[in-house]
Each structure stands twice: as structure tokens, then as C-alpha cells.
XYZ file of C-alpha atoms in Angstrom:
203
model
C -46.434 47.083 14.011
C -50.153 46.699 13.333
C -52.312 44.559 15.629
C -55.829 43.466 14.667
C -58.384 43.594 17.476
C -62.028 42.737 17.785
C -64.073 45.830 18.536
C -66.912 43.900 20.068
C -64.859 42.631 22.983
C -62.717 44.250 25.612
C -58.971 44.684 25.845
C -58.453 41.675 28.116
C -60.354 39.389 25.760
C -58.195 40.542 22.810
C -55.044 39.947 24.842
C -56.161 36.463 25.872
C -56.919 35.602 22.228
C -53.435 36.632 21.147
C -51.903 34.738 24.064
C -53.802 31.547 23.095
C -52.776 31.980 19.428
C -49.147 32.410 20.481
C -49.219 29.163 22.486
C -50.801 27.345 19.541
C -48.179 28.572 17.039
C -45.327 27.915 19.484
C -46.500 24.305 19.759
C -46.645 24.010 15.973
C -43.144 25.490 15.611
C -41.858 22.980 18.157
C -43.301 20.128 16.113
C -41.838 21.586 12.939
C -38.401 21.880 14.568
C -38.604 18.258 15.726
C -39.607 17.169 12.241
C -36.669 19.071 10.739
C -34.268 17.313 13.143
C -35.666 13.904 12.172
C -35.412 14.802 8.496
C -31.757 15.840 8.916
C -30.980 12.538 10.665
C -32.703 10.587 7.894
C -30.779 12.453 5.179
C -27.506 11.914 7.052
C -28.222 8.177 7.434
C -29.098 7.835 3.744
C -25.943 9.717 2.727
C -23.822 7.429 4.905
C -25.538 4.388 3.389
C -24.905 5.650 -0.146
C -21.278 6.411 0.739
C -20.804 2.908 2.126
C -22.373 1.416 -0.991
C -20.035 3.512 -3.155
C -17.007 2.418 -1.109
C -18.098 -1.221 -1.420
C -18.442 -0.831 -5.175
C -15.061 0.858 -5.372
C -13.512 -1.953 -3.302
C -14.964 -4.536 -5.670
C -13.514 -2.631 -8.616
C -9.911 -2.956 -7.427
C -7.412 -3.765 -10.147
C -6.122 -7.279 -10.643
C -2.810 -8.024 -8.936
C 0.158 -8.386 -11.259
C 2.263 -11.544 -11.192
C 5.216 -9.892 -9.445
C 3.153 -8.549 -6.540
C 3.474 -11.872 -4.747
C 7.031 -10.734 -3.931
C 8.498 -7.600 -2.388
C 9.113 -5.360 -5.405
C 9.935 -1.901 -6.729
C 11.035 -0.206 -9.946
C 14.450 1.398 -10.167
C 14.968 4.969 -11.353
C 15.635 3.515 -14.808
C 12.420 1.484 -14.802
C 13.801 -1.980 -14.024
C 11.707 -4.287 -11.873
C 13.431 -5.643 -8.752
C 11.982 -8.578 -6.809
C 12.759 -9.998 -3.390
C 11.352 -13.080 -1.703
C 8.984 -12.762 1.255
C 9.844 -16.129 2.823
C 11.623 -19.433 2.085
C 8.892 -20.573 -0.310
C 8.784 -17.364 -2.352
C 12.612 -17.217 -2.376
C 12.615 -20.673 -3.946
C 9.994 -19.688 -6.522
C 11.735 -16.413 -7.364
C 15.076 -18.012 -8.156
C 13.815 -21.204 -9.794
C 10.901 -19.815 -11.799
C 11.348 -16.110 -12.376
C 15.098 -15.470 -12.557
C 16.266 -15.407 -16.193
C 19.753 -15.619 -17.691
C 20.002 -11.858 -18.341
C 18.924 -10.845 -14.843
C 21.173 -9.854 -11.944
C 21.087 -11.695 -8.613
C 21.680 -9.872 -5.290
C 22.143 -11.057 -1.713
C 23.133 -9.283 1.495
C 26.131 -10.741 3.323
C 24.201 -11.663 6.463
C 22.204 -14.612 7.742
C 18.514 -14.069 7.137
C 18.634 -12.222 3.823
C 16.095 -12.558 1.025
C 17.139 -13.437 -2.509
C 16.788 -10.394 -4.722
C 16.623 -10.272 -8.526
C 16.890 -7.303 -10.852
C 14.814 -8.214 -13.892
C 16.379 -7.117 -17.152
C 13.467 -8.573 -19.093
C 10.208 -9.080 -17.219
C 7.452 -10.177 -19.595
C 6.838 -6.755 -21.036
C 7.344 -4.875 -17.766
C 10.745 -3.680 -18.908
C 11.519 -2.825 -22.503
C 13.913 -5.261 -24.139
C 17.414 -4.196 -25.097
C 17.948 -1.957 -22.054
C 20.818 -2.680 -19.716
C 20.858 -1.509 -16.108
C 23.517 1.017 -15.206
C 25.221 1.495 -11.860
C 22.196 3.524 -10.773
C 19.836 0.539 -10.937
C 22.464 -1.881 -9.619
C 23.046 0.341 -6.596
C 19.316 0.694 -5.924
C 18.809 -3.072 -6.202
C 21.712 -3.659 -3.782
C 20.121 -1.274 -1.308
C 16.804 -3.122 -1.645
C 18.576 -6.433 -0.959
C 20.123 -4.883 2.155
C 16.772 -3.627 3.429
C 15.100 -6.987 2.744
C 17.410 -8.729 5.181
C 17.719 -9.197 8.926
C 20.006 -6.153 8.937
C 16.896 -3.959 8.792
C 15.358 -5.711 11.800
C 18.654 -5.477 13.670
C 18.900 -1.743 12.864
C 22.221 -2.060 11.073
C 23.010 1.165 9.216
C 25.076 -0.393 6.406
C 25.983 -3.855 5.166
C 27.910 -5.506 2.319
C 25.825 -6.805 -0.584
C 27.049 -8.836 -3.550
C 25.632 -9.510 -6.993
C 26.174 -12.416 -9.348
C 24.979 -13.870 -12.632
C 21.993 -16.254 -12.520
C 24.111 -19.244 -13.633
C 26.224 -18.841 -10.510
C 23.209 -19.476 -8.261
C 22.528 -23.163 -7.708
C 21.107 -25.794 -5.393
C 24.307 -27.842 -5.663
C 25.757 -28.008 -2.168
C 29.370 -28.799 -1.294
C 30.104 -32.487 -0.685
C 28.568 -33.722 2.523
C 26.275 -30.705 2.936
C 22.618 -30.104 2.154
C 20.684 -26.977 1.248
C 17.296 -26.224 2.774
C 14.209 -24.782 1.145
C 14.710 -21.210 -0.001
C 18.518 -21.433 0.261
C 21.034 -21.441 -2.609
C 24.774 -21.577 -3.149
C 26.564 -18.907 -5.157
C 29.813 -19.968 -6.868
C 32.362 -17.887 -8.722
C 33.294 -14.222 -8.714
C 30.916 -11.758 -7.162
C 30.543 -8.013 -7.586
C 30.505 -6.311 -4.210
C 28.542 -3.288 -3.042
C 30.410 -2.512 0.142
C 28.779 -0.725 3.059
C 25.425 -0.394 1.354
C 23.251 1.901 3.451
C 19.806 0.775 4.514
C 17.878 3.781 3.221
C 14.279 3.096 2.378
C 11.237 5.104 1.323
C 7.753 4.425 0.004
C 6.063 6.678 -2.523
C 3.588 6.871 -5.390
């Protein structure tokens, strides 16, 4: 290593000069280090701000909700839309407004069960002309079972029945009344005995 010295002064003077220079540069390096730390913090804060702005923009760009998302819903393995009411009001709306003559109605055989409808034709959601097979009927029955108090009560299996839309009515037996969200089902029913309450959520 080469060291520059002044020939006109002694060794001690040269050493003191280098010592003073070292203190001066150490002070400058300390200031530079502090400035770098502040710069890193500023960059981090700006990145977080930009990320938040991006997330806000992305949140505003969410897709519009489809009409059936006001209910509990899913698509069967064959692509049929199945709907279930969330409460007494939506049960009433589902049956009175959205259940069509070609659909299939489901209900679990337990107090506190939502009305469930397998849509055979759902305003373009399902292609016309298709008929649900036992696969879709079984999946819809399982959905009806899950969307009942049996799920809350941790029942492993329950009977579920299906019927045609024209069998579902507000006409109560003589001397009885039917509350909001409740319906009577008359005539022969198709039973799905001991339907298991299996449930999964996926994309």
C-alpha cells in the first residue's frame, strides 16, 4: 500500500494529518449511511402506497354480481345451476320468482331446511334442451341437505325429497296457514334416502 507524506514536516505531523482525514471521512460515511437508510424507508413507503393504490383500483374493478348470487348456489358436474334460499325472504323469492316449470324442487326432511331448486333453464346459464341425470339430481339433493339445520346439528345423513314445481304451493290445508318462506308440497315425491352431508368449496 502506498502512503503519501509531506517531506517538509515530521512523522508525527503526517500521522496527525491522516488521523484527522480519517475522522472527517468517517463522519461523511456516517451521514451517507444515514441518508441511504432514509432513502430505503422512502422507497418502501412509496412502494406500499403504490401497492395500496393498485389494490384499491383492483377492488373497484370487481365484476358485477350475477342475478343468482343473491342465493346460495353452485353448478353441478353437468353444468346445471342449483339455488338455495338464504332466509325466509329469499326462499319466498326463489320459489315464486325463479322456479320454472322444467326445474326440479328439493327439500330436506327436517325443520329448518332451505328450499332448493335445480335450474334446467336459467336465462342462458344452462344450455336449453339438456336434462339433468342422476348425477346432478344427487348433487342437488346433497346441497339441499347441507343447506338445512342438519348441517348445524352435525347430522351425517338425512332424507331429501324432490318434486315438480307445480307440486309446490302456498295453499295450506283447511284451517292452517303458511308463513313467509314456507310452502306445501302435494303429490308423489322422489326420495334421496340417507343423503350424506358432504360439502366442499373450490374454484
